[in-house]
PDB file of C-alpha atoms in Angstrom:
ATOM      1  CA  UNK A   1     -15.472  36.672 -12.004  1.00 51.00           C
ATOM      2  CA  UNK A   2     -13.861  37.651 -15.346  1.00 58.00           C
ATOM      3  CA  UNK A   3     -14.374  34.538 -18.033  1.00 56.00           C
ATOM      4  CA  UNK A   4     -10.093  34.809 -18.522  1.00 51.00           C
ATOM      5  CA  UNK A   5      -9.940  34.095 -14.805  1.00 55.00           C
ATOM      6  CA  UNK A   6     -12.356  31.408 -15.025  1.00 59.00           C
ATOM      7  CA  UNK A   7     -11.020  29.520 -17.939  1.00 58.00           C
ATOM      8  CA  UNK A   8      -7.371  29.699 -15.936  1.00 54.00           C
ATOM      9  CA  UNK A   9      -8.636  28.247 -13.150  1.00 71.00           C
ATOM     10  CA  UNK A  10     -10.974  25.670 -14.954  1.00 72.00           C
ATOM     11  CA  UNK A  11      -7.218  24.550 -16.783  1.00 75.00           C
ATOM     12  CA  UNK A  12      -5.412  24.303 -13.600  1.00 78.00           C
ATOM     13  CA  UNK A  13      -8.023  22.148 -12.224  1.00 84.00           C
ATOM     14  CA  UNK A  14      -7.622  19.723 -15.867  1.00 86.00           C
ATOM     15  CA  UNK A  15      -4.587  19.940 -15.498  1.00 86.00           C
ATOM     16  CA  UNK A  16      -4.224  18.727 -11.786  1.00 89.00           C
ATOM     17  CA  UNK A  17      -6.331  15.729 -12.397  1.00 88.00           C
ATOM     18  CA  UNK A  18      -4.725  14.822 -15.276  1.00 90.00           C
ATOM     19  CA  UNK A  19      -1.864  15.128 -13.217  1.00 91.00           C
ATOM     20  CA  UNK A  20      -3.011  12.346 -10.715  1.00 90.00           C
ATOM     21  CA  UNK A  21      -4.459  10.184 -13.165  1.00 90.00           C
ATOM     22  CA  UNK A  22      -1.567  10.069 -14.716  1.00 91.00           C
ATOM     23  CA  UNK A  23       0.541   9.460 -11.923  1.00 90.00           C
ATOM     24  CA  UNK A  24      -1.692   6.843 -10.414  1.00 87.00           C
ATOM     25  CA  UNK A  25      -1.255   4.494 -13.822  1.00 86.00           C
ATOM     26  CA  UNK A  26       2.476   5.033 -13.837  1.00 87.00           C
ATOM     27  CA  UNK A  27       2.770   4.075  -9.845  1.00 85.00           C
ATOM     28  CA  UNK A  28       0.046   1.315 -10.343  1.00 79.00           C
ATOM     29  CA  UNK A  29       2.290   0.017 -13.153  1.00 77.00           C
ATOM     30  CA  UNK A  30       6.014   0.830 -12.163  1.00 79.00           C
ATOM     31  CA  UNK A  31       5.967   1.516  -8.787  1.00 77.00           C
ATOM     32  CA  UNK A  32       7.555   4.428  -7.110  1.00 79.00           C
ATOM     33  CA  UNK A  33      10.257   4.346  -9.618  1.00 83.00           C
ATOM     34  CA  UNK A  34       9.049   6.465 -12.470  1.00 88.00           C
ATOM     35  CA  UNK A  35      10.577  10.027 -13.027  1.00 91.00           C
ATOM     36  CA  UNK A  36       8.423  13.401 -12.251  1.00 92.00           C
ATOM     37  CA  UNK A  37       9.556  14.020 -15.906  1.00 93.00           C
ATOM     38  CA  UNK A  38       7.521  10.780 -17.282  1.00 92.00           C
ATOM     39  CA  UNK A  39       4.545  11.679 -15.357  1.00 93.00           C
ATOM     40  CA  UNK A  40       4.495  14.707 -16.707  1.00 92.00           C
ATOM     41  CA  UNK A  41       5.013  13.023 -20.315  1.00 92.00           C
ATOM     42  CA  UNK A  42       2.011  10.932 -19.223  1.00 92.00           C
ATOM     43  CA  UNK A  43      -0.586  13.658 -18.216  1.00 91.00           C
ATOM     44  CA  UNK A  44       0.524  16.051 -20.731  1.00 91.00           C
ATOM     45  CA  UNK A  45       1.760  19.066 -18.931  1.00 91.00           C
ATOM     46  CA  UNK A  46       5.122  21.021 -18.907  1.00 90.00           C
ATOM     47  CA  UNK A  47       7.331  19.607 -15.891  1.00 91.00           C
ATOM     48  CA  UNK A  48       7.285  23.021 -14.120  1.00 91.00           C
ATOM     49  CA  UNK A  49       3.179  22.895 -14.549  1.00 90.00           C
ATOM     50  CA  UNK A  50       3.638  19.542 -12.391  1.00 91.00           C
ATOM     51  CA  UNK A  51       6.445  20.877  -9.776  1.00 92.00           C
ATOM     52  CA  UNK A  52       4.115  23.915  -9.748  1.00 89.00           C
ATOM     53  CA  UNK A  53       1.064  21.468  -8.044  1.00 89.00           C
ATOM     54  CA  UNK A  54       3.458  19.171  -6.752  1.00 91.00           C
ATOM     55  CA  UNK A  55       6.802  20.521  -5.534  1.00 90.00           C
ATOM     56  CA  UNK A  56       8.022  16.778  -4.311  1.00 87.00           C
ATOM     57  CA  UNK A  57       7.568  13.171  -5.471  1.00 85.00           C
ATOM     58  CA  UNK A  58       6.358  12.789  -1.887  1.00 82.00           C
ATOM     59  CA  UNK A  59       3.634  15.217  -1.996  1.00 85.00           C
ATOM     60  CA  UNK A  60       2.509  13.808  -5.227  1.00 88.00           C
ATOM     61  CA  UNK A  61       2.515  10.496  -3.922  1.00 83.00           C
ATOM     62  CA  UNK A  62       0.343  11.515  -0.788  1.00 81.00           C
ATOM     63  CA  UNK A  63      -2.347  12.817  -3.087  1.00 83.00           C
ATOM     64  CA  UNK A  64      -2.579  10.227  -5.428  1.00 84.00           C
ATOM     65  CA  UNK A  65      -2.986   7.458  -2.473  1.00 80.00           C
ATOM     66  CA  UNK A  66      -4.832   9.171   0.169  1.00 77.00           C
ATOM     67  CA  UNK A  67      -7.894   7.549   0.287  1.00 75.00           C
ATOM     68  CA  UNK A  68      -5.581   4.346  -0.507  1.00 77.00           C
ATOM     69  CA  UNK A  69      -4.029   4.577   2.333  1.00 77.00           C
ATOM     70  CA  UNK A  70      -6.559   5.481   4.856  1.00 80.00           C
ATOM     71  CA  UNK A  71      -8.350   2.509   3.497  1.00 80.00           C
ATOM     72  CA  UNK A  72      -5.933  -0.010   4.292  1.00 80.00           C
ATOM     73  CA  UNK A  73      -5.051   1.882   7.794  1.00 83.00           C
ATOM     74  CA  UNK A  74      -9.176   1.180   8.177  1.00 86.00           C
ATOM     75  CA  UNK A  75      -8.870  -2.390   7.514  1.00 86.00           C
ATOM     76  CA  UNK A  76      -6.107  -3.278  10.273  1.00 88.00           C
ATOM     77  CA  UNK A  77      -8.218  -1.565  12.374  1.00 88.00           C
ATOM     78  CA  UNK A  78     -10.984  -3.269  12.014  1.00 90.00           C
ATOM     79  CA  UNK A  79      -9.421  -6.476  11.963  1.00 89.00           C
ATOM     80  CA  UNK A  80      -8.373  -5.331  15.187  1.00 88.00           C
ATOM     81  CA  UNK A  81     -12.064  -5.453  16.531  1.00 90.00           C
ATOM     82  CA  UNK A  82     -12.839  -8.986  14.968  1.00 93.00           C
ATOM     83  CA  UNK A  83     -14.439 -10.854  17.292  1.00 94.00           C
ATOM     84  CA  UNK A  84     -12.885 -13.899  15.579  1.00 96.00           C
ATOM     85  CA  UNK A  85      -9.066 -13.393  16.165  1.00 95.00           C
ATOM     86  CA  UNK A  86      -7.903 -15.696  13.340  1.00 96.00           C
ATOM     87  CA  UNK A  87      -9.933 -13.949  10.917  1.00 96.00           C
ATOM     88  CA  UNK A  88      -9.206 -10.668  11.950  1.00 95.00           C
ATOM     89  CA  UNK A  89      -5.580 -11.748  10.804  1.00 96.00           C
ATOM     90  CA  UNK A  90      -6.307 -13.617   7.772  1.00 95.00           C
ATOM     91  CA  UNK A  91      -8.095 -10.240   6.946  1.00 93.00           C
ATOM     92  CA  UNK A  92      -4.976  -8.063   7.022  1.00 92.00           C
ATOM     93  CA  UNK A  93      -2.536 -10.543   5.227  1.00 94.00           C
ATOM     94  CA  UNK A  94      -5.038 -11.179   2.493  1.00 93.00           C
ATOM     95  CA  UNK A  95      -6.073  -7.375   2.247  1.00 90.00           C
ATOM     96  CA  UNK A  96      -2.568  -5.888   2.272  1.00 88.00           C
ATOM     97  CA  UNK A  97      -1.604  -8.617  -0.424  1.00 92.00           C
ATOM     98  CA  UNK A  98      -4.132  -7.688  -2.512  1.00 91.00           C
ATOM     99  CA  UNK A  99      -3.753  -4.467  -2.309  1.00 87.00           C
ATOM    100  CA  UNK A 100      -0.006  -5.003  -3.070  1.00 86.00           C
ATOM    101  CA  UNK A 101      -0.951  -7.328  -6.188  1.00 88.00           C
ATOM    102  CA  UNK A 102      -3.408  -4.793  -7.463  1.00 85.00           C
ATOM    103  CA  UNK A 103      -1.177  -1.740  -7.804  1.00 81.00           C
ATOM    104  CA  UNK A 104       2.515  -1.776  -6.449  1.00 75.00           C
ATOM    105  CA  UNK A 105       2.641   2.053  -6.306  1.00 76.00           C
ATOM    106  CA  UNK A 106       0.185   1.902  -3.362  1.00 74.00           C
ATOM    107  CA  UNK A 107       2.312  -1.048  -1.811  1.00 70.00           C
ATOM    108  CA  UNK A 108       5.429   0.992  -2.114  1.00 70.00           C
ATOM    109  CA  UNK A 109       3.741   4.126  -1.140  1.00 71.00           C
ATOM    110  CA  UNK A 110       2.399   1.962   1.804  1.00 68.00           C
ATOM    111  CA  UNK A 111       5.755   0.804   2.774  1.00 65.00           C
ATOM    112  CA  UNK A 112       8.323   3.276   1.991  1.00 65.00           C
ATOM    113  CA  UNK A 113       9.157   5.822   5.036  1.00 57.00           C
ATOM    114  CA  UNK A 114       9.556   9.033   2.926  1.00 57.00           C
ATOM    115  CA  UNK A 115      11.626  11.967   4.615  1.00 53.00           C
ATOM    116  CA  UNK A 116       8.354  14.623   4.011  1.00 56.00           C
ATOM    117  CA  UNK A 117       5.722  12.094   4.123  1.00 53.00           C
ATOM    118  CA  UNK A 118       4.444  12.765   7.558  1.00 56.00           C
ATOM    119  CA  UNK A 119       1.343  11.385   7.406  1.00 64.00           C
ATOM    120  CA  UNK A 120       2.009   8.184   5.688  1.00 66.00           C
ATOM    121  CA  UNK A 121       4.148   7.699   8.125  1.00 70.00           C
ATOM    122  CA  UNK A 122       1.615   8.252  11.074  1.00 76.00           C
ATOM    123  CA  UNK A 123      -0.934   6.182   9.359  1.00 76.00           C
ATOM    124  CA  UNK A 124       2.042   3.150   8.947  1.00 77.00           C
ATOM    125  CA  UNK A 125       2.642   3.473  12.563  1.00 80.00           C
ATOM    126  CA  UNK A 126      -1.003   3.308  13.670  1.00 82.00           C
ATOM    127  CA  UNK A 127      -1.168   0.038  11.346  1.00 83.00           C
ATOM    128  CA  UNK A 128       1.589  -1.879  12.595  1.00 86.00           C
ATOM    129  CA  UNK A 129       0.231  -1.070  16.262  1.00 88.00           C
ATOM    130  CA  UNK A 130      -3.150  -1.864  15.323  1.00 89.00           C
ATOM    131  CA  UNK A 131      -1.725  -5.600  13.479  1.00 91.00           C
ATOM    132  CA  UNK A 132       0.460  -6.189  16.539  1.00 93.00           C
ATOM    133  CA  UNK A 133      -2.568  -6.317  18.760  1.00 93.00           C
ATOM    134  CA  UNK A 134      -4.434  -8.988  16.162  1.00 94.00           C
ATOM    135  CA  UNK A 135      -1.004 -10.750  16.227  1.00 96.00           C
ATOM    136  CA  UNK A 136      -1.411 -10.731  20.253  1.00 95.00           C
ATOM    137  CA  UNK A 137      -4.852 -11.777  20.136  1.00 95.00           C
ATOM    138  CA  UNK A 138      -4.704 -14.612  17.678  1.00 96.00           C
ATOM    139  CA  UNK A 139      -1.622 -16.023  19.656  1.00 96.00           C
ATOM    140  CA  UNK A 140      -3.430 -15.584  22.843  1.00 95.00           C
ATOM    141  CA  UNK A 141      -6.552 -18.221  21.825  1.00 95.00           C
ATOM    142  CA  UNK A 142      -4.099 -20.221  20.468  1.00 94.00           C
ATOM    143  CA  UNK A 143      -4.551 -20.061  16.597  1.00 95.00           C
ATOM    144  CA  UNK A 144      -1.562 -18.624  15.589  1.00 96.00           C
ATOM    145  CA  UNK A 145       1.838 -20.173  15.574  1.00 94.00           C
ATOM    146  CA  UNK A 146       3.598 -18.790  19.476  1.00 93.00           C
ATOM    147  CA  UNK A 147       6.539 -17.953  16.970  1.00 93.00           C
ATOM    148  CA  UNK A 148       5.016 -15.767  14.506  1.00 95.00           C
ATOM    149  CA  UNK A 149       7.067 -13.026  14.189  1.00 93.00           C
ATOM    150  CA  UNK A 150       5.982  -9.124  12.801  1.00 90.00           C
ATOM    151  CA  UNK A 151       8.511  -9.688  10.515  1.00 90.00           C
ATOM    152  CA  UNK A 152       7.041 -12.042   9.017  1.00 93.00           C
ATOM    153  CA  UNK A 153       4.687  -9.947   7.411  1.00 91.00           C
ATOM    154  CA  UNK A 154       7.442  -8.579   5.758  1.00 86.00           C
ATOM    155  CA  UNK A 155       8.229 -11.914   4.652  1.00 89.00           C
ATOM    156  CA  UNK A 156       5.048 -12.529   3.225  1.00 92.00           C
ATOM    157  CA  UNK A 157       4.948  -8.944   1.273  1.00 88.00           C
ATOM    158  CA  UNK A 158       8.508  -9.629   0.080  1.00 86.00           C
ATOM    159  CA  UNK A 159       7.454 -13.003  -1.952  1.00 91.00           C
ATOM    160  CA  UNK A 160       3.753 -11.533  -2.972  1.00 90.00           C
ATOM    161  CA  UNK A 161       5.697  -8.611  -4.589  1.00 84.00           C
ATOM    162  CA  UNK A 162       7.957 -11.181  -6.831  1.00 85.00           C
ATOM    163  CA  UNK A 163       4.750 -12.473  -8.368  1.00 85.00           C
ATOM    164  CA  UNK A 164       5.210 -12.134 -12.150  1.00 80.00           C
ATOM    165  CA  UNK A 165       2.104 -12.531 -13.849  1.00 84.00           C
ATOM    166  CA  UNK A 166       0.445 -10.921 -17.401  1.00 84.00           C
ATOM    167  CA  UNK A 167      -2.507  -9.075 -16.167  1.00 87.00           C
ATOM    168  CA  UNK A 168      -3.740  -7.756 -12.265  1.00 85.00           C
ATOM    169  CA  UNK A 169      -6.496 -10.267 -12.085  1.00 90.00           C
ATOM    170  CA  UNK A 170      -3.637 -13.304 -12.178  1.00 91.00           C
ATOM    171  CA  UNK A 171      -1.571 -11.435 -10.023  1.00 90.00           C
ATOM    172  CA  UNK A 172      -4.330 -10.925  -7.405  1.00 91.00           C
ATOM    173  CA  UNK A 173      -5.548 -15.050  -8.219  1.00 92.00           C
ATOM    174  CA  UNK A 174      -1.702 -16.066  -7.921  1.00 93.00           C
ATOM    175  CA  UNK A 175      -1.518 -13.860  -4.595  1.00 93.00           C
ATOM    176  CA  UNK A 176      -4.744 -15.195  -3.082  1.00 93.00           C
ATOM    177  CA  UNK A 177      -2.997 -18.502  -3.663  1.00 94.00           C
ATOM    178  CA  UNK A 178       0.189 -16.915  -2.000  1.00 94.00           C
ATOM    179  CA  UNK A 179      -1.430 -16.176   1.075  1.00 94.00           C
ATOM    180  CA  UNK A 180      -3.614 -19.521   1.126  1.00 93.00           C
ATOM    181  CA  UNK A 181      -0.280 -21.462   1.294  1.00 92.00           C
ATOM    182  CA  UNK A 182       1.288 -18.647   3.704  1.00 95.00           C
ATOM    183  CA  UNK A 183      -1.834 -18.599   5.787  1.00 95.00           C
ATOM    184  CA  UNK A 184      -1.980 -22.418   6.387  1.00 92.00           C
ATOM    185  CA  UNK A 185       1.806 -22.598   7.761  1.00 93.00           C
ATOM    186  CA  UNK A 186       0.654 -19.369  10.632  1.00 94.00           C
ATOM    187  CA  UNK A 187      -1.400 -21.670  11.838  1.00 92.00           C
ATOM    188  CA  UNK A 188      -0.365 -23.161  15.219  1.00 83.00           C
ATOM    189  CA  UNK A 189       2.193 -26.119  14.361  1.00 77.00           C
ATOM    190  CA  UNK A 190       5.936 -26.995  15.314  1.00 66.00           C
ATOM    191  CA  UNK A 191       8.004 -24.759  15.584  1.00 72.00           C
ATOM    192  CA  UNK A 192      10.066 -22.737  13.041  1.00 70.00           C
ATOM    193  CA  UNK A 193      13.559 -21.243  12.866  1.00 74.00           C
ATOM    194  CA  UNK A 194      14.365 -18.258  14.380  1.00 80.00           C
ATOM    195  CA  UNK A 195      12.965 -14.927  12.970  1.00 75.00           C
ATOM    196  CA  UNK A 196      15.250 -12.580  10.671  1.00 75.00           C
ATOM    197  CA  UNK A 197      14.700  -8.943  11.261  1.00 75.00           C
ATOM    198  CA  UNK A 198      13.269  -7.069   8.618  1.00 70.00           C
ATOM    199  CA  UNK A 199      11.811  -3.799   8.192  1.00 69.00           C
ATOM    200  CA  UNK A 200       8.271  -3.318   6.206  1.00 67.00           C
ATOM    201  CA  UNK A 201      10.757  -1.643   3.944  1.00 67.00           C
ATOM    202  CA  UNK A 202      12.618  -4.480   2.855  1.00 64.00           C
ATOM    203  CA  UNK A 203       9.633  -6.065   1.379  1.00 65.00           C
ATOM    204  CA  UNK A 204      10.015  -3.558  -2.214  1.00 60.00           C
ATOM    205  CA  UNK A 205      12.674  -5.661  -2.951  1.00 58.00           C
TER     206      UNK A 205
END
């Protein structure tokens, strides 16, 4: 292979992790938000370099939370398999919190239903099937409130993501706090007011 060939495709390579580096600190930091243009800014490339790689927000966004993403699919799942049902759900609210406290690109990326973004999709389906059937099972030995809705999920992701904190470890300290108090009320007690419906969406805010 000529060196001129090699050097061009040694660059592209640079230039595509740079690329995702870049865009995971400005998602990790401002959430889904941020312009193609600043990520661009950010890695150090021209913007057509990045619509070259990336031709939509979506695809970029796919990439730089793949493993993310299949992670936290992973965890419902095994949750799902707990043979202690209560923990199994404690697992999912206190995983997908943290997760969310960590890095609110990944939450966003997570929850938003993106037009392209097939297989975040799929893998948000397979979740919410997957935490329905720990909801089931922890209602079924009697742990979990009768009146626990799905939606309250959303609930709980929509007050973890107002946490306002200096730094990622207070955030994920003030969240594990969160979900203590949260956790504690799921429990199996009198009953509560009717459910409001609310998409995973709504929790972005």
């Amino acid at each position: 292979m000529p060196r001129e060939t090699t050097r061009l495709r040694v660059d592209a390579r640079q230039n595509r992790d740079r690329i995702i580096a870049s865009a995971r600190e400005a998602f990790a930091a401002e959430g889904l938000d941020v312009s193609m243009t600043g990520i661009a800014r950010r890695a150090g490339v021209g913007v057509a370099t990045l619509y070259r790689r990336f031709p939509t927000k979506e695809a970029l966004v796919r990439e730089v939370f793949a493993e993310q993403l299949e992670a936290c699919t992973g965890e419902v799942h095994r949750a799902a398999q707990d043979a202690d049902p209560w923990r199994g759900f404690c697992r999912v609210v206190e995983k997908l919190c943290e997760m969310q406290a960590r890095d609110r690109g990944f939450s966003a990326a997570f929850l938003t239903a993106f037009p392209d973004a097939v297989p975040v999709d799929e893998m948000r389906a397979r979740a919410e099937e997957a935490f329905a059937g720990v909801v089931e099972r922890a209602k079924g030995v009697g742990v979990l409130r009768p009146d626990f809705a799905l939606d309250d999920l959303t609930l709980v992701l929509m007050a973890n993501n107002g946490l306002v904190t200096d730094s990622v470890d207070e955030a994920v300290a003030a969240s594990r706090r969160l979900v203590a108090y949260f956790l504690q009320a799921f429990r199996a007690r009198d009953p509560l007011p009717p459910p409001v419906r609310l998409g995973l969406d709504r929790a972005l805010g």
